[in-house]
XYZ file of C-alpha atoms in Angstrom:
743
model
C 94.520 -65.102 -9.342
C 94.622 -62.666 -6.400
C 97.115 -60.473 -8.217
C 94.834 -60.342 -11.277
C 91.855 -59.340 -9.073
C 93.811 -56.435 -7.542
C 94.797 -55.211 -10.989
C 91.160 -55.281 -12.147
C 89.931 -53.384 -9.046
C 92.667 -50.787 -9.419
C 91.857 -50.346 -13.105
C 88.134 -49.849 -12.322
C 88.931 -47.234 -9.658
C 91.269 -45.348 -11.985
C 88.646 -45.430 -14.752
C 85.958 -44.180 -12.321
C 88.098 -41.318 -11.066
C 89.095 -40.372 -14.587
C 85.504 -40.524 -15.773
C 84.429 -38.219 -12.857
C 86.858 -35.483 -13.845
C 85.423 -31.950 -14.146
C 87.003 -31.822 -17.611
C 85.057 -34.825 -18.964
C 81.482 -34.244 -20.226
C 80.165 -37.729 -19.451
C 76.920 -38.913 -17.918
C 78.784 -40.255 -14.903
C 80.807 -37.054 -14.418
C 77.784 -34.736 -14.680
C 75.683 -36.712 -12.222
C 78.538 -37.403 -9.806
C 79.415 -33.699 -9.445
C 75.764 -32.601 -9.398
C 74.859 -35.026 -6.608
C 78.019 -34.247 -4.617
C 77.428 -30.494 -4.961
C 73.768 -30.684 -3.918
C 73.857 -33.177 -1.078
C 77.275 -32.415 0.355
C 78.655 -28.922 -0.168
C 75.458 -26.942 -0.897
C 73.486 -28.766 1.767
C 75.916 -27.558 4.434
C 75.922 -24.101 2.895
C 72.118 -23.912 2.943
C 72.078 -25.035 6.584
C 74.512 -22.251 7.518
C 72.451 -19.758 5.482
C 69.229 -20.728 7.289
C 70.990 -20.343 10.631
C 72.092 -16.856 9.614
C 68.516 -15.943 8.652
C 67.280 -17.066 12.065
C 69.898 -14.893 13.762
C 68.837 -11.884 11.681
C 65.192 -12.422 12.619
C 66.111 -12.602 16.305
C 68.261 -9.480 16.044
C 65.673 -7.393 14.202
C 63.167 -5.592 16.451
C 60.079 -4.072 14.906
C 58.595 -0.886 16.311
C 54.893 -1.374 15.624
C 54.221 2.268 16.559
C 55.862 3.238 13.278
C 55.479 1.942 9.743
C 57.310 -1.371 9.438
C 60.042 -2.005 6.915
C 58.775 -4.231 4.116
C 61.889 -6.378 4.439
C 62.623 -7.020 8.143
C 66.378 -6.492 8.290
C 68.422 -4.391 10.689
C 71.685 -3.508 8.975
C 74.495 -2.031 11.050
C 75.344 1.591 10.341
C 78.991 0.653 9.835
C 79.497 -1.743 6.969
C 80.127 -5.344 7.928
C 83.575 -6.464 6.792
C 83.149 -10.111 5.936
C 85.910 -12.382 4.651
C 86.259 -12.428 0.866
C 86.359 -15.890 -0.704
C 87.152 -16.265 -4.348
C 87.617 -19.267 -6.625
C 91.153 -20.565 -6.512
C 91.984 -19.084 -3.106
C 91.563 -22.297 -1.110
C 91.774 -22.729 2.645
C 94.890 -23.938 4.426
C 94.828 -26.402 7.274
C 96.498 -23.769 9.475
C 93.311 -21.671 9.264
C 91.063 -24.070 11.169
C 90.742 -21.717 14.161
C 89.866 -18.829 11.857
C 87.179 -20.946 10.172
C 85.562 -21.623 13.533
C 84.994 -17.874 14.003
C 83.118 -17.479 10.706
C 79.555 -16.202 10.881
C 76.805 -18.427 9.415
C 76.641 -16.289 6.261
C 80.409 -16.450 5.868
C 80.219 -20.224 6.188
C 77.509 -20.279 3.533
C 79.697 -18.145 1.267
C 82.645 -20.478 1.889
C 80.571 -23.536 0.930
C 79.252 -21.821 -2.191
C 82.788 -21.069 -3.321
C 83.902 -24.582 -2.540
C 81.104 -25.914 -4.747
C 82.192 -23.667 -7.628
C 85.891 -24.276 -7.120
C 85.683 -28.063 -6.757
C 82.695 -29.116 -8.831
C 82.273 -26.568 -11.618
C 82.244 -28.280 -15.067
C 82.692 -25.313 -17.392
C 83.507 -27.107 -20.645
C 83.769 -25.071 -23.842
C 82.041 -22.094 -22.158
C 79.020 -24.114 -21.026
C 78.393 -25.204 -17.452
C 77.594 -28.941 -17.301
C 76.939 -29.097 -13.519
C 73.290 -28.072 -13.039
C 73.905 -27.205 -9.356
C 76.473 -24.458 -9.908
C 73.807 -21.809 -10.536
C 72.389 -22.666 -7.089
C 75.866 -22.181 -5.635
C 76.176 -18.701 -7.164
C 72.691 -17.742 -5.944
C 73.607 -18.870 -2.427
C 76.820 -16.884 -2.729
C 74.918 -13.710 -3.679
C 72.348 -14.089 -0.906
C 75.064 -14.645 1.717
C 76.821 -11.474 0.562
C 73.524 -9.557 0.563
C 72.908 -10.333 4.225
C 76.478 -9.388 5.161
C 75.826 -5.987 3.596
C 78.332 -6.476 0.766
C 75.964 -5.480 -1.999
C 78.365 -4.898 -4.892
C 79.924 -8.413 -4.680
C 76.392 -9.799 -4.259
C 75.338 -8.045 -7.442
C 78.264 -9.655 -9.282
C 77.146 -13.123 -8.175
C 73.527 -12.538 -9.254
C 74.596 -11.115 -12.619
C 76.810 -14.152 -13.222
C 73.801 -16.469 -12.816
C 71.542 -14.357 -15.036
C 74.108 -14.063 -17.841
C 75.479 -17.603 -17.789
C 72.317 -19.548 -16.876
C 69.475 -17.846 -18.814
C 67.336 -21.012 -18.810
C 67.877 -21.988 -15.176
C 64.815 -22.652 -13.004
C 65.926 -20.084 -10.446
C 66.665 -17.347 -13.001
C 63.517 -15.397 -12.041
C 64.284 -15.597 -8.338
C 67.848 -14.401 -9.015
C 66.516 -11.369 -10.897
C 64.382 -10.463 -7.872
C 67.424 -10.727 -5.612
C 69.390 -8.553 -8.038
C 66.616 -5.928 -7.922
C 66.593 -5.985 -4.101
C 70.375 -5.486 -4.120
C 70.009 -2.498 -6.439
C 67.452 -1.029 -4.043
C 69.996 -1.328 -1.216
C 72.535 0.433 -3.450
C 70.033 3.289 -4.058
C 69.554 2.196 -7.674
C 65.802 1.851 -7.192
C 64.966 3.138 -10.698
C 67.003 0.353 -12.282
C 65.366 -2.135 -9.909
C 61.888 -0.946 -10.971
C 62.743 -1.277 -14.667
C 64.059 -4.828 -14.326
C 61.148 -5.895 -12.111
C 58.601 -4.473 -14.563
C 60.162 -6.491 -17.403
C 60.213 -9.575 -15.186
C 56.550 -9.197 -14.212
C 55.572 -8.795 -17.871
C 57.270 -12.113 -18.619
C 55.707 -13.765 -15.580
C 52.221 -12.589 -16.578
C 52.617 -14.322 -19.959
C 53.525 -17.647 -18.380
C 50.533 -19.581 -17.123
C 52.400 -22.273 -15.240
C 54.786 -19.937 -13.484
C 55.253 -20.386 -9.749
C 52.998 -17.747 -8.162
C 55.324 -17.547 -5.162
C 57.866 -15.882 -7.456
C 55.320 -13.219 -8.460
C 54.590 -12.623 -4.794
C 58.304 -11.982 -4.202
C 58.497 -9.713 -7.251
C 55.564 -7.534 -6.133
C 57.070 -7.273 -2.650
C 60.413 -6.149 -4.118
C 58.595 -3.666 -6.366
C 56.848 -2.185 -3.311
C 60.263 -1.829 -1.608
C 61.596 0.042 -4.652
C 58.647 2.450 -4.867
C 58.842 3.067 -1.115
C 62.387 4.326 -1.680
C 61.045 6.821 -4.260
C 58.168 7.924 -1.961
C 55.591 6.914 -4.556
C 53.005 5.832 -1.993
C 50.202 4.901 -4.377
C 52.542 2.566 -6.278
C 53.577 1.010 -2.963
C 49.908 0.404 -2.176
C 49.218 -1.115 -5.607
C 52.120 -3.572 -5.389
C 51.424 -4.545 -1.775
C 47.820 -5.301 -2.727
C 49.037 -7.563 -5.528
C 51.604 -9.188 -3.220
C 48.906 -9.999 -0.629
C 46.590 -11.723 -3.096
C 48.560 -14.899 -2.465
C 50.226 -16.051 0.741
C 52.907 -18.578 -0.109
C 55.284 -16.945 2.349
C 52.930 -16.490 5.307
C 55.422 -14.380 7.299
C 56.105 -11.893 4.496
C 52.497 -11.889 3.293
C 51.227 -10.972 6.784
C 53.890 -8.295 7.004
C 52.909 -6.845 3.628
C 49.289 -6.707 4.725
C 50.225 -4.982 7.986
C 52.327 -2.353 6.181
C 49.475 -1.795 3.709
C 47.079 -1.137 6.600
C 49.571 1.248 8.219
C 49.872 3.246 4.987
C 46.088 3.534 4.676
C 45.964 4.737 8.282
C 48.675 7.354 7.648
C 46.695 8.623 4.649
C 43.552 8.868 6.841
C 41.831 6.245 4.676
C 40.346 4.669 7.781
C 37.794 2.463 6.008
C 40.485 0.837 3.873
C 42.763 0.471 6.897
C 40.005 -1.264 8.875
C 39.309 -3.678 6.009
C 42.973 -4.686 5.761
C 43.520 -5.034 9.514
C 40.235 -6.929 9.937
C 41.293 -9.405 7.244
C 44.698 -9.873 8.873
C 43.229 -10.148 12.372
C 40.897 -12.926 11.227
C 43.612 -14.762 9.284
C 44.393 -17.619 11.667
C 47.496 -18.787 9.782
C 49.186 -15.394 10.164
C 51.974 -15.163 12.782
C 50.669 -13.982 16.160
C 52.801 -10.834 16.217
C 50.938 -9.537 13.147
C 47.515 -11.013 13.897
C 47.255 -9.638 17.476
C 48.663 -6.254 16.547
C 46.262 -6.103 13.618
C 43.482 -6.166 16.227
C 45.192 -3.269 18.020
C 45.507 -1.293 14.774
C 41.868 -2.075 14.030
C 40.991 -0.504 17.388
C 43.096 2.574 16.588
C 41.175 3.101 13.353
C 37.740 2.492 14.912
C 35.638 5.666 15.361
C 34.580 6.721 18.841
C 30.964 5.600 18.533
C 28.943 2.484 19.307
C 31.388 0.322 17.330
C 34.083 1.117 19.905
C 32.119 -0.974 22.454
C 32.412 -4.015 20.194
C 36.093 -3.278 19.672
C 36.651 -3.051 23.424
C 34.933 -6.419 23.886
C 37.219 -7.856 21.209
C 40.315 -6.567 23.030
C 39.073 -7.907 26.377
C 38.663 -11.341 24.806
C 42.253 -11.217 23.565
C 43.440 -10.094 27.008
C 41.779 -13.091 28.668
C 43.535 -15.515 26.300
C 46.680 -16.697 28.113
C 48.406 -17.286 24.762
C 48.564 -13.516 24.266
C 50.705 -12.733 27.326
C 53.454 -11.247 25.151
C 51.048 -8.630 23.812
C 49.317 -7.621 27.051
C 51.095 -4.266 27.392
C 49.816 -3.156 23.977
C 46.347 -4.662 24.432
C 45.891 -2.990 27.821
C 47.085 0.327 26.417
C 44.681 0.280 23.480
C 41.790 -0.734 25.753
C 42.685 2.317 27.850
C 42.599 4.569 24.781
C 39.088 3.350 23.945
C 37.919 3.889 27.523
C 39.421 7.371 27.548
C 37.647 8.143 24.278
C 34.390 7.107 25.948
C 35.114 9.561 28.841
C 35.712 6.726 31.280
C 38.951 8.143 32.673
C 39.150 5.899 35.748
C 38.936 2.695 33.698
C 41.384 4.153 31.192
C 43.918 4.939 33.933
C 43.629 1.376 35.259
C 44.351 -0.057 31.822
C 47.346 2.238 31.353
C 48.762 1.152 34.706
C 48.228 -2.496 33.789
C 50.048 -1.826 30.528
C 53.036 -0.488 32.471
C 53.051 -3.489 34.829
C 52.817 -6.103 32.065
C 55.696 -8.577 32.126
C 56.509 -8.362 28.413
C 57.017 -4.691 27.699
C 59.421 -2.268 26.092
C 60.448 1.270 26.971
C 58.965 2.854 23.859
C 55.571 1.337 24.649
C 55.888 2.640 28.223
C 56.398 6.212 27.033
C 52.896 6.239 25.535
C 51.236 4.867 28.674
C 53.085 7.339 30.922
C 52.247 10.205 28.559
C 48.534 9.332 28.580
C 48.478 9.204 32.383
C 50.329 12.519 32.516
C 47.929 14.203 30.073
C 44.927 12.952 32.037
C 46.381 14.296 35.305
C 47.214 17.594 33.595
C 43.651 18.010 32.307
C 42.385 17.443 35.858
C 44.808 20.183 37.020
C 46.758 17.672 39.103
C 50.037 19.177 37.965
C 52.268 17.462 40.507
C 51.078 14.007 39.438
C 51.305 15.012 35.774
C 54.894 16.105 36.287
C 55.771 12.777 37.899
C 54.362 10.875 34.930
C 56.161 13.134 32.433
C 59.374 12.515 34.386
C 58.791 8.777 34.069
C 58.228 9.184 30.334
C 61.562 10.919 29.879
C 63.381 8.400 32.082
C 62.380 5.358 30.015
C 62.852 6.880 26.560
C 65.911 5.484 24.778
C 68.555 7.636 23.056
C 67.367 6.826 19.533
C 63.991 8.453 20.242
C 65.170 11.431 22.363
C 64.911 13.868 19.437
C 61.478 12.666 18.379
C 59.012 15.555 18.066
C 56.666 14.014 20.646
C 59.464 13.579 23.193
C 60.740 17.142 22.653
C 57.213 18.436 23.310
C 56.981 16.415 26.525
C 60.386 17.708 27.625
C 59.277 21.337 27.106
C 56.033 20.762 28.953
C 57.772 19.021 31.818
C 60.274 21.849 32.205
C 57.522 24.147 33.486
C 56.078 21.398 35.649
C 59.483 20.755 37.218
C 59.675 24.389 38.342
C 56.095 24.232 39.533
C 56.743 21.092 41.594
C 59.823 22.652 43.173
C 57.865 25.759 44.245
C 54.905 23.687 45.474
C 57.223 21.521 47.590
C 58.902 24.646 49.002
C 55.502 26.123 49.804
C 54.302 22.957 51.513
C 57.492 22.528 53.571
C 57.710 26.170 54.678
C 53.993 26.323 55.486
C 54.402 23.287 57.766
C 57.405 24.765 59.577
C 55.854 28.217 59.951
C 52.659 26.636 61.257
C 54.689 24.955 64.017
C 56.526 28.225 64.713
C 53.189 29.981 65.234
C 51.963 27.377 67.749
C 52.112 27.884 71.525
C 54.278 25.465 73.560
C 51.159 23.607 74.721
C 49.861 23.254 71.165
C 53.214 21.905 70.011
C 53.276 19.376 72.843
C 49.778 18.140 72.008
C 50.587 17.939 68.293
C 53.820 15.957 68.694
C 52.450 13.644 71.392
C 49.735 12.589 68.966
C 52.393 12.097 66.291
C 54.548 9.951 68.612
C 51.560 7.785 69.567
C 50.873 7.204 65.914
C 54.502 6.142 65.341
C 54.387 3.737 68.293
C 51.211 2.146 66.984
C 52.704 1.683 63.500
C 55.919 0.192 64.924
C 53.930 -2.180 67.115
C 52.024 -3.441 64.084
C 55.292 -3.983 62.190
C 56.731 -5.846 65.177
C 53.707 -8.114 65.296
C 54.030 -8.845 61.573
C 57.671 -9.793 62.128
C 56.720 -12.194 64.940
C 54.084 -13.769 62.720
C 56.640 -14.148 59.960
C 59.104 -15.912 62.300
C 56.456 -18.519 63.014
C 55.925 -19.006 59.297
C 55.616 -22.590 58.132
C 54.217 -24.052 61.327
C 50.847 -24.572 59.717
C 52.211 -26.730 56.890
C 53.471 -29.786 58.682
C 52.269 -33.323 58.224
C 49.229 -32.693 60.412
C 47.888 -29.520 58.854
C 44.362 -29.495 57.510
C 45.577 -28.509 54.045
C 48.140 -31.260 54.039
C 45.649 -33.867 55.279
C 43.053 -32.772 52.803
C 45.256 -32.623 49.706
C 47.991 -35.135 50.410
C 46.210 -37.769 52.497
C 49.171 -38.232 54.852
C 51.974 -37.489 52.346
C 54.846 -35.192 53.260
C 54.297 -31.439 52.738
C 57.114 -31.088 50.192
C 55.528 -33.730 47.949
C 52.477 -31.514 47.539
C 53.291 -29.155 44.652
C 50.322 -26.886 45.420
C 51.267 -26.409 49.063
C 54.931 -26.104 48.148
C 54.190 -23.393 45.563
C 52.040 -21.507 48.046
C 54.729 -21.765 50.698
C 57.471 -20.545 48.382
C 55.411 -17.561 47.226
C 54.468 -16.626 50.797
C 58.076 -16.951 51.969
C 59.365 -14.685 49.190
C 56.604 -12.201 49.877
C 57.709 -11.866 53.503
C 61.453 -12.463 53.358
C 62.446 -11.972 49.735
C 65.272 -14.062 48.250
C 67.546 -15.267 51.061
C 70.739 -17.359 50.721
C 70.971 -20.749 52.430
C 73.032 -19.896 55.545
C 72.866 -19.495 59.321
C 70.849 -16.561 60.698
C 69.115 -16.224 57.335
C 66.413 -13.987 58.855
C 68.962 -11.192 59.155
C 69.786 -9.474 55.873
C 72.846 -7.856 57.476
C 74.831 -10.209 59.727
C 76.822 -7.316 61.128
C 73.892 -6.460 63.417
C 74.414 -9.662 65.435
C 75.893 -8.490 68.725
C 75.903 -10.134 72.106
C 77.113 -7.286 74.208
C 74.663 -5.388 76.377
C 76.315 -2.095 75.438
C 75.371 -2.476 71.770
C 71.795 -3.355 72.657
C 71.547 -0.256 74.832
C 72.869 1.910 71.997
C 70.297 0.463 69.580
C 67.527 1.028 72.097
C 68.618 4.657 72.486
C 68.544 5.164 68.722
C 65.074 3.699 68.424
C 63.701 5.668 71.369
C 64.761 9.047 69.994
C 61.785 9.187 67.698
C 59.536 8.676 70.706
C 60.997 11.661 72.590
C 59.168 14.983 72.456
C 62.400 16.975 72.516
C 63.491 15.427 69.194
C 60.749 17.378 67.411
C 60.416 20.487 69.575
C 64.148 21.242 69.384
C 64.039 21.035 65.573
C 61.623 23.994 65.293
C 63.589 27.129 64.283
C 63.687 29.974 66.818
C 66.179 32.339 65.227
C 64.398 35.361 63.732
C 66.689 35.465 60.685
C 65.955 31.828 59.899
C 62.205 32.362 60.319
C 62.335 35.491 58.128
C 64.191 33.529 55.438
C 61.468 30.857 55.507
C 58.787 33.539 55.139
C 60.551 35.191 52.194
C 61.099 31.827 50.524
C 57.425 30.930 50.957
C 56.265 34.290 49.591
C 58.550 33.998 46.571
C 57.171 30.497 45.924
C 53.606 31.853 46.048
C 54.448 34.648 43.604
C 56.253 32.346 41.177
C 53.413 29.821 41.336
C 50.915 32.571 40.567
C 52.892 33.555 37.465
C 53.379 29.947 36.319
C 49.659 29.164 36.619
C 48.818 32.430 34.842
C 51.333 32.452 32.006
C 52.272 28.822 31.348
C 49.200 26.808 32.252
C 46.546 29.556 31.830
C 44.837 28.293 34.983
C 43.111 31.453 36.132
C 41.577 29.985 39.296
C 44.838 28.646 40.730
C 46.746 31.785 39.726
C 44.213 33.969 41.558
C 44.298 31.675 44.601
C 48.096 31.916 44.962
C 48.319 35.659 44.296
C 45.377 36.524 46.579
C 46.973 34.583 49.412
C 50.260 36.396 48.847
C 48.458 39.742 48.759
C 46.996 39.064 52.213
C 50.370 38.028 53.594
C 52.343 40.955 52.096
C 50.477 44.236 52.465
C 52.289 47.490 51.589
C 55.120 45.477 50.148
C 57.234 45.992 47.040
C 55.300 43.144 45.372
C 51.931 44.837 45.825
C 52.188 46.567 42.440
C 52.932 43.489 40.254
C 50.492 41.350 42.289
C 47.711 43.893 41.783
C 48.441 44.146 38.061
C 48.389 40.368 37.546
C 45.157 40.066 39.555
C 43.653 42.903 37.509
C 44.390 40.976 34.311
C 43.132 37.665 35.729
C 39.845 39.052 37.051
C 39.306 40.970 33.822
C 39.776 37.724 31.887
C 37.254 35.980 34.151
C 34.736 38.789 33.712
C 34.801 39.749 37.413
C 34.585 43.513 36.910
C 34.344 44.417 40.620
C 37.539 42.597 41.564
C 39.323 43.836 38.435
C 38.439 47.473 39.293
C 39.507 46.945 42.897
C 43.023 45.960 41.813
C 43.107 48.596 39.080
C 42.352 51.321 41.640
C 45.238 50.134 43.836
C 47.620 50.648 40.904
C 46.203 53.998 39.774
C 45.982 55.484 43.280
C 49.232 54.196 44.819
C 51.446 53.839 41.754
C 50.173 56.361 39.128
C 53.625 57.004 37.603
C 54.466 53.374 36.862
C 54.368 51.576 33.517
C 51.560 49.364 34.813
C 49.372 52.436 35.417
C 50.219 53.853 31.988
C 49.317 50.572 30.288
C 45.939 50.528 32.064
C 45.229 54.182 31.175
C 46.609 53.949 27.631
C 46.287 50.366 26.395
C 47.131 51.435 22.796
C 50.505 52.724 23.965
C 51.643 49.121 24.267
C 51.786 48.874 20.466
C 54.287 51.724 20.318
C 56.363 50.056 23.006
C 56.373 46.869 20.972
C 57.764 48.785 18.001
C 60.527 50.214 20.178
C 61.229 46.719 21.498
C 61.633 45.487 17.909
C 64.201 48.226 17.286
C 66.095 47.219 20.423
C 66.045 43.568 19.334
C 67.409 44.543 15.929
C 70.234 46.457 17.635
C 70.993 43.484 19.879
C 71.381 41.246 16.823
C 73.800 43.752 15.277
C 75.941 43.893 18.426
C 75.849 40.131 18.798
C 77.079 39.827 15.208
C 80.044 42.067 16.115
C 80.753 39.815 19.087
C 80.721 36.705 16.872
C 83.207 38.455 14.535
C 85.581 38.912 17.515
C 85.116 42.707 17.443
C 84.789 42.857 21.229
C 85.759 46.494 21.916
C 83.457 47.704 19.168
C 80.610 45.639 20.652
C 81.148 47.195 24.116
C 81.186 50.726 22.669
C 77.975 50.088 20.724
C 76.228 48.865 23.888
C 77.400 51.907 25.888
C 76.219 54.335 23.179
C 72.837 52.602 22.816
C 72.097 52.177 26.542
C 70.234 55.500 26.883
C 67.730 54.702 24.132
C 66.785 51.256 25.485
C 65.334 52.437 28.782
C 62.781 50.004 30.289
C 63.480 47.406 27.589
C 63.184 43.725 28.457
C 66.437 43.129 26.589
C 68.587 45.204 28.969
C 69.811 42.081 30.873
C 70.855 40.497 27.572
C 72.857 43.577 26.591
C 74.496 43.644 30.034
C 75.549 39.976 29.852
C 76.808 40.365 26.279
C 78.865 43.376 27.365
C 80.373 41.374 30.252
C 81.251 38.485 27.943
C 82.874 40.887 25.465
C 84.916 42.499 28.261
C 86.134 39.052 29.267
C 87.538 38.538 25.777
C 89.963 41.468 25.756
C 90.365 42.699 29.365
C 91.817 41.051 32.488
C 90.070 38.579 34.780
C 89.234 41.156 37.485
C 87.382 43.467 35.083
C 85.586 40.440 33.666
C 84.416 39.381 37.156
C 83.289 42.939 38.007
C 81.182 43.085 34.836
C 79.645 39.697 35.614
C 78.947 40.663 39.243
C 77.072 43.741 38.012
C 74.831 41.519 35.872
C 74.393 38.928 38.654
C 73.348 41.587 41.227
C 71.327 43.924 38.982
C 69.355 41.196 37.208
C 69.425 38.398 39.774
C 65.975 37.018 38.936
C 66.582 36.791 35.186
C 68.183 33.985 33.200
C 71.078 36.314 32.357
C 71.706 37.061 36.033
C 71.738 33.359 36.888
C 74.090 32.670 33.975
C 76.470 35.382 35.179
C 76.423 33.835 38.671
C 77.348 30.428 37.211
C 80.286 31.913 35.285
C 81.548 33.683 38.423
C 81.510 30.380 40.332
C 83.513 28.726 37.577
C 86.033 31.576 37.563
C 86.470 31.292 41.333
C 87.342 27.603 40.968
C 90.147 28.298 38.505
């Protein structure tokens, strides 16, 4: 009886296995393989695919200062080389470690292939397993996200050709179009999507989510062809429904950005207002839609309402991640309303916000710099421009805005250097001019101030050492809040104590002598203490400061010359670069008083003549003009004043000289060095007083260095460095000489 039972069970199992063969078109076989494919292999593949999508979303960073990509994907510049799985390949048991290193999309691709390889029921050219088309679609999508577009296209085409009546046929066609867009076949993508949309429009019961995807893909394709109006049309159609809330919000945001770029401010405001009020939209789009709405709001009474709207968003603690952008835009509105102080405060808050990025910071720093520049606070403006350039990342270094800031800051850097030199030398020379009694009085007051400051610091340190004594079990706070409980059970008191401790001491490790940040200063010997006391007391000694004042005449003369040069250079910078007539006059007038009957009197007088003439101060302009005409009548400056039209002729001559320089430089680039030197020597007489003389001299030196020995090369460079020391060419020659001396 038992033997018969075993035979029956075995026979049933054999029949079941045989009936579930992929070669048998039976009800049991079809359903067995369909269920196994869907709930076993494809389920795991879909899970891996979803994990991969999440990783892509985390990796992708949107720059909301620029137009967003319609599809939020950051593909690597170098193609991703994913493993290639194909039906029939299989996976050996020895490859378990390799499998563990697969990316989520590679795992999804592996599962899709396993489904096809194990459960495909292709009988007489017709697929009997209704889940295989899903497997191929998953395969194509996994390849798409690993940037293997050609194999992805093959998978999508297989579904479309072999499963024309499948439910996901329309979705597969959209994915195929997106893949063609990535392969720069956007025209083919547009054609196929147009045909698809025509079919979808005829079907009443079609899933509208599919149409939403199709319009989004169509917008992507037209964006590639720079057909902006078509992009707008398709984005508008895609945003009529919102089945995919993430993509729908993104489409709406991009649509608003395009309107803004096209200066269609009314349309932009309508789109951003709709998105800002759409509560189901993701916060990153909804909050930034408010910011974009503010950007497109005119500077009139409506800006007050917009500012109130931003302030409300700022107060909401849920918007902490967006504070840097909200503060910045509030500052822009305040600046537009001529409230510069409030604007500056908002910009500074934007910079201090916890959640921030360097690109956002560049705009806040630039605004602060521009405001300081307009107020003629050039030193502060330069500091802010420096900060802008320090935080900018490499990918944005060549941006037009950043290049403009770099050029502007170059002049400010020189200005700051000269201003610092002027300030330092003025301070030293002021001390040099004092009598011994005046110096003593000055430094005694300074020492008293230092002692007072040090005493206050010492008292703060003593107070800090007694920290914590007021938080024992008997403190009023403890009694009031804890009713006799231990201090460390009170979270409020504990939080306050921790914050206060870190404020005073910072983060200290748990160890002996924790009050000392450097344990090496612990010393018990009296000798060490005496040495420390001596070091501290030096700043209280009068001789420390008096002895530092220069007494050597050469050193004092060098300080004077350096100060005067700084004044002259500042005058020229304010005049030529920043067109600040008042500051230019101030610097040059001061220099004129300090340097009478000096070699700089002529250029100073000429620059002041031009500045006063520009200001309309005829008396002062004539005063400086007379100095030039009476003392220096034979100079070019006098001739320009007497014959202003002559300057046009000089410009023509300068153009001829420039043309000649280009010809000689072309000879140099062709390695015709001797010929270049001869041309310069023959032309030197006709380029008298030209501004290009230093350039010719440096070019001649460089040409000599190409075919003569090192000594002749150095002599030619030294001539340029000495004769044209203040020019860029002279400085360049000096740099080359230093390099030659090192070799």
